[in-house]
Short mmCIF file of C-alpha atoms in Angstrom, two decimals:
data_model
loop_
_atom_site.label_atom_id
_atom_site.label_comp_id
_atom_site.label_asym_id
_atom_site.label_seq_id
_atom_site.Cartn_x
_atom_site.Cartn_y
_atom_site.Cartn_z
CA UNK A 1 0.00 0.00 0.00
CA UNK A 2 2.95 2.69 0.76
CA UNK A 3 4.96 1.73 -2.26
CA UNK A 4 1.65 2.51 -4.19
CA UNK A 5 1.36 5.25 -2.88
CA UNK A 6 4.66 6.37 -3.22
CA UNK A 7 4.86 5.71 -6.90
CA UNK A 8 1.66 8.07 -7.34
CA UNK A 9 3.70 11.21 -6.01
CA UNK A 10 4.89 13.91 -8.20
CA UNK A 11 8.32 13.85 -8.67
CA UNK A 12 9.38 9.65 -7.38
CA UNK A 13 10.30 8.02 -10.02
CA UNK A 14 11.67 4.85 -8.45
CA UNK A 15 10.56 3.53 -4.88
CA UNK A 16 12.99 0.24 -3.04
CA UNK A 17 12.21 -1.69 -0.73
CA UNK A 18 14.89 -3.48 2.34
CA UNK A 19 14.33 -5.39 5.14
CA UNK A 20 17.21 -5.13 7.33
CA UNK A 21 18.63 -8.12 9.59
CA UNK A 22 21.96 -9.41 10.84
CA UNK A 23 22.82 -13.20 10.38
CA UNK A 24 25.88 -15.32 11.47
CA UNK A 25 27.40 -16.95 8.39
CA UNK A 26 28.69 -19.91 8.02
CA UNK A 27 31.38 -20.89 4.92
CA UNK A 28 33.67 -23.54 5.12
CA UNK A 29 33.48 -24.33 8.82
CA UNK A 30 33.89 -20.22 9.49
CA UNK A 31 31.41 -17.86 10.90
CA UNK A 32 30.66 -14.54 10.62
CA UNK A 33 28.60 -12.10 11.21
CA UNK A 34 27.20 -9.81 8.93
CA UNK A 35 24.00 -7.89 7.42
CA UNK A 36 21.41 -9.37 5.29
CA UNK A 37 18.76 -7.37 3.18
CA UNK A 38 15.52 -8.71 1.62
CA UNK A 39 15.16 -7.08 -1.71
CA UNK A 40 12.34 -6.99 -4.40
CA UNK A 41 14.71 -7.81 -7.41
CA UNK A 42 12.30 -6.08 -10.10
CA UNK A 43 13.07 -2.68 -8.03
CA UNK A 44 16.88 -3.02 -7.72
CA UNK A 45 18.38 -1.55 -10.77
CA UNK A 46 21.14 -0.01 -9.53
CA UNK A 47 22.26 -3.51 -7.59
CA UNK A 48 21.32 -5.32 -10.91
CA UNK A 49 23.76 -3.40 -13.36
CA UNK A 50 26.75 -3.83 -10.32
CA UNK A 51 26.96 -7.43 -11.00
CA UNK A 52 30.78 -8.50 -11.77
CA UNK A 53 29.99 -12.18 -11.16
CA UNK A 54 27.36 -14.73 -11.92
CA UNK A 55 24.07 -13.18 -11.83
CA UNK A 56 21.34 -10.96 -9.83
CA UNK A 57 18.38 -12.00 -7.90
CA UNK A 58 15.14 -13.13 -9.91
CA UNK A 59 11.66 -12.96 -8.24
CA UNK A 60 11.77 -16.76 -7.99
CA UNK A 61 15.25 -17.06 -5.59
CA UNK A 62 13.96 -18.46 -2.71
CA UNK A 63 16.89 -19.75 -1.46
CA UNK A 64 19.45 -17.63 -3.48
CA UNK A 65 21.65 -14.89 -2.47
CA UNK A 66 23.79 -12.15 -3.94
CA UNK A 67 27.06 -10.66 -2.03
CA UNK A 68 29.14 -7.58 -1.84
CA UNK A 69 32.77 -7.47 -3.44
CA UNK A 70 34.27 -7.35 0.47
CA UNK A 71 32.12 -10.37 1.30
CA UNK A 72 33.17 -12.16 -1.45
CA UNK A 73 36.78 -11.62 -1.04
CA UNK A 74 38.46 -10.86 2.39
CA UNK A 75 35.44 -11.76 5.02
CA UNK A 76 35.97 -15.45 4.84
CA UNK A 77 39.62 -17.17 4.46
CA UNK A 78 38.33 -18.67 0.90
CA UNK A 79 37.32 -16.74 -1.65
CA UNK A 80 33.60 -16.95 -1.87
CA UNK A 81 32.06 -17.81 -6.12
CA UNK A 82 28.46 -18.07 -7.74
CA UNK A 83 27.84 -21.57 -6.80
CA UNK A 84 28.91 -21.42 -3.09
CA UNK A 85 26.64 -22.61 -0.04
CA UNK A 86 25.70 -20.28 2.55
CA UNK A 87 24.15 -21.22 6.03
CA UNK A 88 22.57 -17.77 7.50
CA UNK A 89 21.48 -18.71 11.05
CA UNK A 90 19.54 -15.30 12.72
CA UNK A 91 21.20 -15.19 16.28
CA UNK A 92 17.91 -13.93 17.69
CA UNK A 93 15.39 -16.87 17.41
CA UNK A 94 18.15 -19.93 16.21
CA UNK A 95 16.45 -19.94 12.57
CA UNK A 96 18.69 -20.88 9.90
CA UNK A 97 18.60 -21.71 6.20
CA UNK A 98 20.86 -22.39 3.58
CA UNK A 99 21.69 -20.63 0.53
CA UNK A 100 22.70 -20.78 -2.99
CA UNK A 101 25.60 -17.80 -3.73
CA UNK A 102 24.04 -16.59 -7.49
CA UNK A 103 25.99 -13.77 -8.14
CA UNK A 104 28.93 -11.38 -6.57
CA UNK A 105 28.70 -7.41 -6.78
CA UNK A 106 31.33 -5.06 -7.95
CA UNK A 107 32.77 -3.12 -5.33
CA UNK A 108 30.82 0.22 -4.93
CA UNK A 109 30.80 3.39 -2.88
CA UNK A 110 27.75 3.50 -0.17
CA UNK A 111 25.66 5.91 0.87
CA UNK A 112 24.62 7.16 4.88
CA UNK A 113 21.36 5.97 4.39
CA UNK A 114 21.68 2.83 2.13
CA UNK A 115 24.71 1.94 3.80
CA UNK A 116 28.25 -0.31 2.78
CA UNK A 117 26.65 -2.98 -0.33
CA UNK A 118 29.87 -4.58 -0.21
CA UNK A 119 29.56 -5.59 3.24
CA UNK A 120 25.83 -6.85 2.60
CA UNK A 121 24.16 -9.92 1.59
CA UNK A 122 20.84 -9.65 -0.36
CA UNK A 123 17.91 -11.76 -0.91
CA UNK A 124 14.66 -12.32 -1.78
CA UNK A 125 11.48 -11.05 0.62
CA UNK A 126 10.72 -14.62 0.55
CA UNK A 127 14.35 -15.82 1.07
CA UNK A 128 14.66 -13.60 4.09
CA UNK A 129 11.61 -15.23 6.00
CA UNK A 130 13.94 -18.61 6.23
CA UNK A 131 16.21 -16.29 8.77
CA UNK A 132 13.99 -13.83 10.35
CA UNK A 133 10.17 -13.42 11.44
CA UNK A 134 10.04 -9.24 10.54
CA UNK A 135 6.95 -9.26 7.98
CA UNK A 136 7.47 -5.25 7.89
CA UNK A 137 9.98 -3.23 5.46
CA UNK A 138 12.45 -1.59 7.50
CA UNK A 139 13.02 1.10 4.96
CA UNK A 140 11.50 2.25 1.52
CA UNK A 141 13.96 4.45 -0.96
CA UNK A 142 12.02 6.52 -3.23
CA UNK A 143 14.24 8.54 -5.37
CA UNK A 144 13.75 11.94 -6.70
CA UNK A 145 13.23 13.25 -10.44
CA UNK A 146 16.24 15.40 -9.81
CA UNK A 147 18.53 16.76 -6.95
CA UNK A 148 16.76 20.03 -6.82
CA UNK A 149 13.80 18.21 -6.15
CA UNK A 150 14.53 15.83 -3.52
CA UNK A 151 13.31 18.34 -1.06
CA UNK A 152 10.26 18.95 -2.27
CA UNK A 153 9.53 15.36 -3.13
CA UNK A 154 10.88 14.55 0.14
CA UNK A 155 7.83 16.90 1.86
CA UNK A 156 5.27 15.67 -0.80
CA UNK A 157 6.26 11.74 0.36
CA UNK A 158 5.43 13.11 4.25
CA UNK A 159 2.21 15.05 3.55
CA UNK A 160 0.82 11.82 1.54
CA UNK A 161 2.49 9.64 4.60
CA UNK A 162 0.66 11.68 7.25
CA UNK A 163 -2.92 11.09 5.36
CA UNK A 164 -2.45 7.14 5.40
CA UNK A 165 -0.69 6.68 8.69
CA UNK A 166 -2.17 9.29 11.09
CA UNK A 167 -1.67 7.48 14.18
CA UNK A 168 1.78 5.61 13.18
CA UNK A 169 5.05 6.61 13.90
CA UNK A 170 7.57 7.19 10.40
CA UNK A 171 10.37 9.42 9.59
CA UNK A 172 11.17 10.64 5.98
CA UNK A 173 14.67 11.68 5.50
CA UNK A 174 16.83 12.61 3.03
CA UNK A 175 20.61 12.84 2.17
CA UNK A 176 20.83 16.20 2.55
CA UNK A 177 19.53 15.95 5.87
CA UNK A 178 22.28 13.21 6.72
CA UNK A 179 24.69 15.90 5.55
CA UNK A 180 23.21 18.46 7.28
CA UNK A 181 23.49 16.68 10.37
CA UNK A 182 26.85 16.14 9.74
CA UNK A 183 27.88 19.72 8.90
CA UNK A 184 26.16 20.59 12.31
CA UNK A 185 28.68 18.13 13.93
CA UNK A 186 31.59 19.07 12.29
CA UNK A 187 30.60 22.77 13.06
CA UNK A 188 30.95 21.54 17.04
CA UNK A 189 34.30 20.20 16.64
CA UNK A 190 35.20 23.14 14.97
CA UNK A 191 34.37 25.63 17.58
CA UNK A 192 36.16 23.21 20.16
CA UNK A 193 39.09 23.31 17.83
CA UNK A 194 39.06 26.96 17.82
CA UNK A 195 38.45 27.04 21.79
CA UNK A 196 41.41 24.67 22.00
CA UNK A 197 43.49 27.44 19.49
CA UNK A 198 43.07 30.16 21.24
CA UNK A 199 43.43 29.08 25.18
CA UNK A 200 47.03 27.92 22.79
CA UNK A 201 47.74 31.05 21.76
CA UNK A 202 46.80 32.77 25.31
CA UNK A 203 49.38 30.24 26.77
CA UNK A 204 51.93 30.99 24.10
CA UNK A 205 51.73 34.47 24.38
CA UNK A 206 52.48 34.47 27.95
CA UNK A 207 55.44 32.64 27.68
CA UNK A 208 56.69 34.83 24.77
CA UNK A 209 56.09 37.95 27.22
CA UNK A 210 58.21 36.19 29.71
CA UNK A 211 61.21 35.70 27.47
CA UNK A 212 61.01 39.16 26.60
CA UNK A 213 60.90 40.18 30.24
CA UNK A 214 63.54 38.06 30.56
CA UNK A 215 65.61 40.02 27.68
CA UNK A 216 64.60 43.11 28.96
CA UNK A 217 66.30 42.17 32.64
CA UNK A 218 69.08 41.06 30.64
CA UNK A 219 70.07 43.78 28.18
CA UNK A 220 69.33 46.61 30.54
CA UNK A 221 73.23 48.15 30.50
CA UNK A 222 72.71 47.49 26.60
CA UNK A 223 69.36 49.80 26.46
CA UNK A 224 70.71 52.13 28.98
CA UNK A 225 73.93 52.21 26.25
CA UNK A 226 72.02 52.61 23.26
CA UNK A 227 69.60 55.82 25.02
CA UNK A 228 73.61 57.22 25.77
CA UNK A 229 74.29 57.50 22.25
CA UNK A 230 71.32 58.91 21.62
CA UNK A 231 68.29 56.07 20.59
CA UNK A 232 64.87 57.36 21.76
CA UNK A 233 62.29 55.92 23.49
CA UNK A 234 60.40 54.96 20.29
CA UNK A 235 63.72 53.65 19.24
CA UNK A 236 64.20 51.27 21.54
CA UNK A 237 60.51 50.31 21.44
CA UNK A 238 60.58 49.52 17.77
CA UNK A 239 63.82 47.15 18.40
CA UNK A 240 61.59 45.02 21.08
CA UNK A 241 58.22 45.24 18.87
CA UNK A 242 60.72 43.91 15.76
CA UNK A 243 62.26 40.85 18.01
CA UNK A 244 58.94 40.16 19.05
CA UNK A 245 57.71 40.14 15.27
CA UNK A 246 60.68 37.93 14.08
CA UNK A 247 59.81 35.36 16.62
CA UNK A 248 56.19 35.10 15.60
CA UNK A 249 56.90 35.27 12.26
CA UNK A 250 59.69 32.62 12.59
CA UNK A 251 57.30 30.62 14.96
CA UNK A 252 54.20 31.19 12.76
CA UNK A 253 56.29 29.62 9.68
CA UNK A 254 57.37 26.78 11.42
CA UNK A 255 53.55 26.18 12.76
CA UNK A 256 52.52 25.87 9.27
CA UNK A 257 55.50 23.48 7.86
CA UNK A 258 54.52 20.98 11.14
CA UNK A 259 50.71 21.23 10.45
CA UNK A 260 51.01 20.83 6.44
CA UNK A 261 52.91 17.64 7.34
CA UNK A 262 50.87 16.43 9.47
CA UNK A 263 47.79 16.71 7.36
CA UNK A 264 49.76 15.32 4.69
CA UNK A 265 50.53 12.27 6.81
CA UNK A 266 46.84 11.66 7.87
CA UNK A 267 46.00 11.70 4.54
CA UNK A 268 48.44 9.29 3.56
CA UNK A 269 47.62 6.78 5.77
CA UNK A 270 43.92 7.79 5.82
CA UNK A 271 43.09 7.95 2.41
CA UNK A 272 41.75 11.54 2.70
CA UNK A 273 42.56 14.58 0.96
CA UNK A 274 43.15 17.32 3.63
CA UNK A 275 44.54 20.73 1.70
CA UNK A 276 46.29 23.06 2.91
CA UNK A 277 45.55 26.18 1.33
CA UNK A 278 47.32 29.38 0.74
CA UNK A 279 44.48 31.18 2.76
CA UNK A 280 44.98 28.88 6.03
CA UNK A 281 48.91 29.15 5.44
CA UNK A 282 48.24 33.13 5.75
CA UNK A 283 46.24 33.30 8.32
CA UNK A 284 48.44 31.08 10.09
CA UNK A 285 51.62 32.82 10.00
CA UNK A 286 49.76 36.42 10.76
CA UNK A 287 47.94 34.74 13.69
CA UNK A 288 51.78 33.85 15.13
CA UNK A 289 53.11 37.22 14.28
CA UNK A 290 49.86 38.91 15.93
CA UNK A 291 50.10 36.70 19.25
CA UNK A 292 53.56 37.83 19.48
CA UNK A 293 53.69 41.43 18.53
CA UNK A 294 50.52 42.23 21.49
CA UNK A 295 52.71 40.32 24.00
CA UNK A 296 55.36 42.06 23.10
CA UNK A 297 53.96 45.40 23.83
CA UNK A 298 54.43 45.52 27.77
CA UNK A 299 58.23 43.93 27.83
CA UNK A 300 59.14 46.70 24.87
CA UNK A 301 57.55 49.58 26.54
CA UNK A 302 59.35 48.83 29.82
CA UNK A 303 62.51 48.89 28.16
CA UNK A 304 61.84 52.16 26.74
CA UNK A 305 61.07 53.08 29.70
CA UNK A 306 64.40 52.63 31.69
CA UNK A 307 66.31 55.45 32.77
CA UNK A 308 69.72 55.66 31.07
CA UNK A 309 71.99 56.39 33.74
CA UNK A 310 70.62 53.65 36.24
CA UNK A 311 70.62 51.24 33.13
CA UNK A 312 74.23 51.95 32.70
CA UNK A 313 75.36 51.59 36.30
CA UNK A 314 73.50 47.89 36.24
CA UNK A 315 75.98 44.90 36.13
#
């Protein structure tokens, strides 16, 4: 009755079917455990046209199954083929059936909703009742005429939805909502990042004050000489405000090299592409020489501050 409906709404121009379930696996005296989905072959396109081996499911596969690439090839010790025997016990109620191995998938990239089909095992509806006792779909994909649709669609599907089912619990979602979930998320970590950045760059800016306190104490017979031969207040300021720009700027250079590396060895081993662009490499450096030039204020003003004579009499 929902799938009719579905199919009725402006803008769906395909509508899937799964039921979802977990089975232990048994090939060749090994067990496993992985996910099994109930399909309606005549609705599965998309899984039909990724077959690399053997064939897909047919409306009459009872007792027939069709695997992902990683199932195939890494879950078990032996390489699984079309023509392989399956036992799928369900580790809820003990039921278990054996099944036929028709055809293996090429590997493909999955989706947040649809999840990993190289890690799955599909079936029949019919096949899936020898393993599990759910008589209800635990999902229906309905697919949009276009991208700049799916929203729309997406509300259509919940107003029709809300008509038929006004005391039942569903949930229509979309990719986009997936990714704006996970936008939302990564927005978190990003403030936390930034919170983490700048207590950082509190804590490094009081050290660099210290070390220029520290210079200060040390070169006062040095200032005191330089205000002898004549250097001005402003002078000497403008010698402490430089040191303390050098040092950011050297420190702000050598923050970038250290995080460009380490992106670039997360990415290596990760398999993710994390740029570093000339914007962040910017901003970095200025943020360093910023830090460094405001905590540099106080140290260079006391200096400049320092009466010559007593400066000169200091050992």
């Amino acid at each position: 009755r929902d799938v009719s409906l579905l199919l009725g709404i402006p803008g769906v121009t395909e509508v899937t079917t799964r039921v979802n379930g977990n089975g232990v696996v048994t090939y060749s005296d090994e067990n496993r455990s992985l996910t099994v989905q109930g399909v309606r072959p005549a609705s599965e396109t998309k899984l039909a046209q990724g077959i690399d081996k053997g064939r897909f499911l047919t409306p009459s596969d009872t007792y027939s199954v069709v695997i992902g690439s990683k199932v195939a090839n890494g879950t078990f010790t032996k390489i699984i083929r079309p023509g392989a025997l399956l036992t799928i016990t369900n580790p809820m109620d003990g039921k278990t059936h054996d099944f036929t191995v028709v055809g293996v998938l090429k590997e493909s990239n999955g989706s947040i909703i649809s999840g990993d089909p190289n890690t799955n095992i599909y079936m029949t509806m019919e096949g899936i009742k020898g393993v599990s006792s759910v008589d209800t779909y635990s999902m229906i994909y309905a697919r949009a005429a276009s991208p700049d649709l799916a929203q729309q669609t997406a509300d259509n599907v919940k107003d029709s939805l809300n008509r038929l089912h006004r005391n039942e619990a569903f949930q229509v979602v979309t990719v986009k909502s997936f990714a704006d979930v996970i936008n939302s998320i990564f927005d978190y970590i990003k403030y936390i990042l930034s919170g983490i950045a700048a207590i950082s760059l509190v804590v490094g800016g009081i050290g660099i004050l210290n070390v220029m306190m520290l210079t200060v104490k040390e070169r006062t017979k040095e200032i005191g000489l330089m205000k002898a031969v004549g250097a001005t207040t402003t002078d000497v300021r403008k010698v402490f405000l430089a040191e303390s720009a050098l040092l950011g700027l050297f420190s702000g250079v050598g923050g970038v090299v250290l995080a460009a590396a380490i992106a670039a060895a997360i990415g290596y081993y990760a398999k993710l592409s994390i740029p570093v662009s000339w914007q962040n490499i910017v901003i970095g450096i200025l943020f360093g020489l910023a830090v460094t030039v405001v905590f540099g204020v106080y140290p260079a003003n006391q200096a400049a501050k320092l009466d010559p004579i007593e400066a000169l009499r200091t050992e």
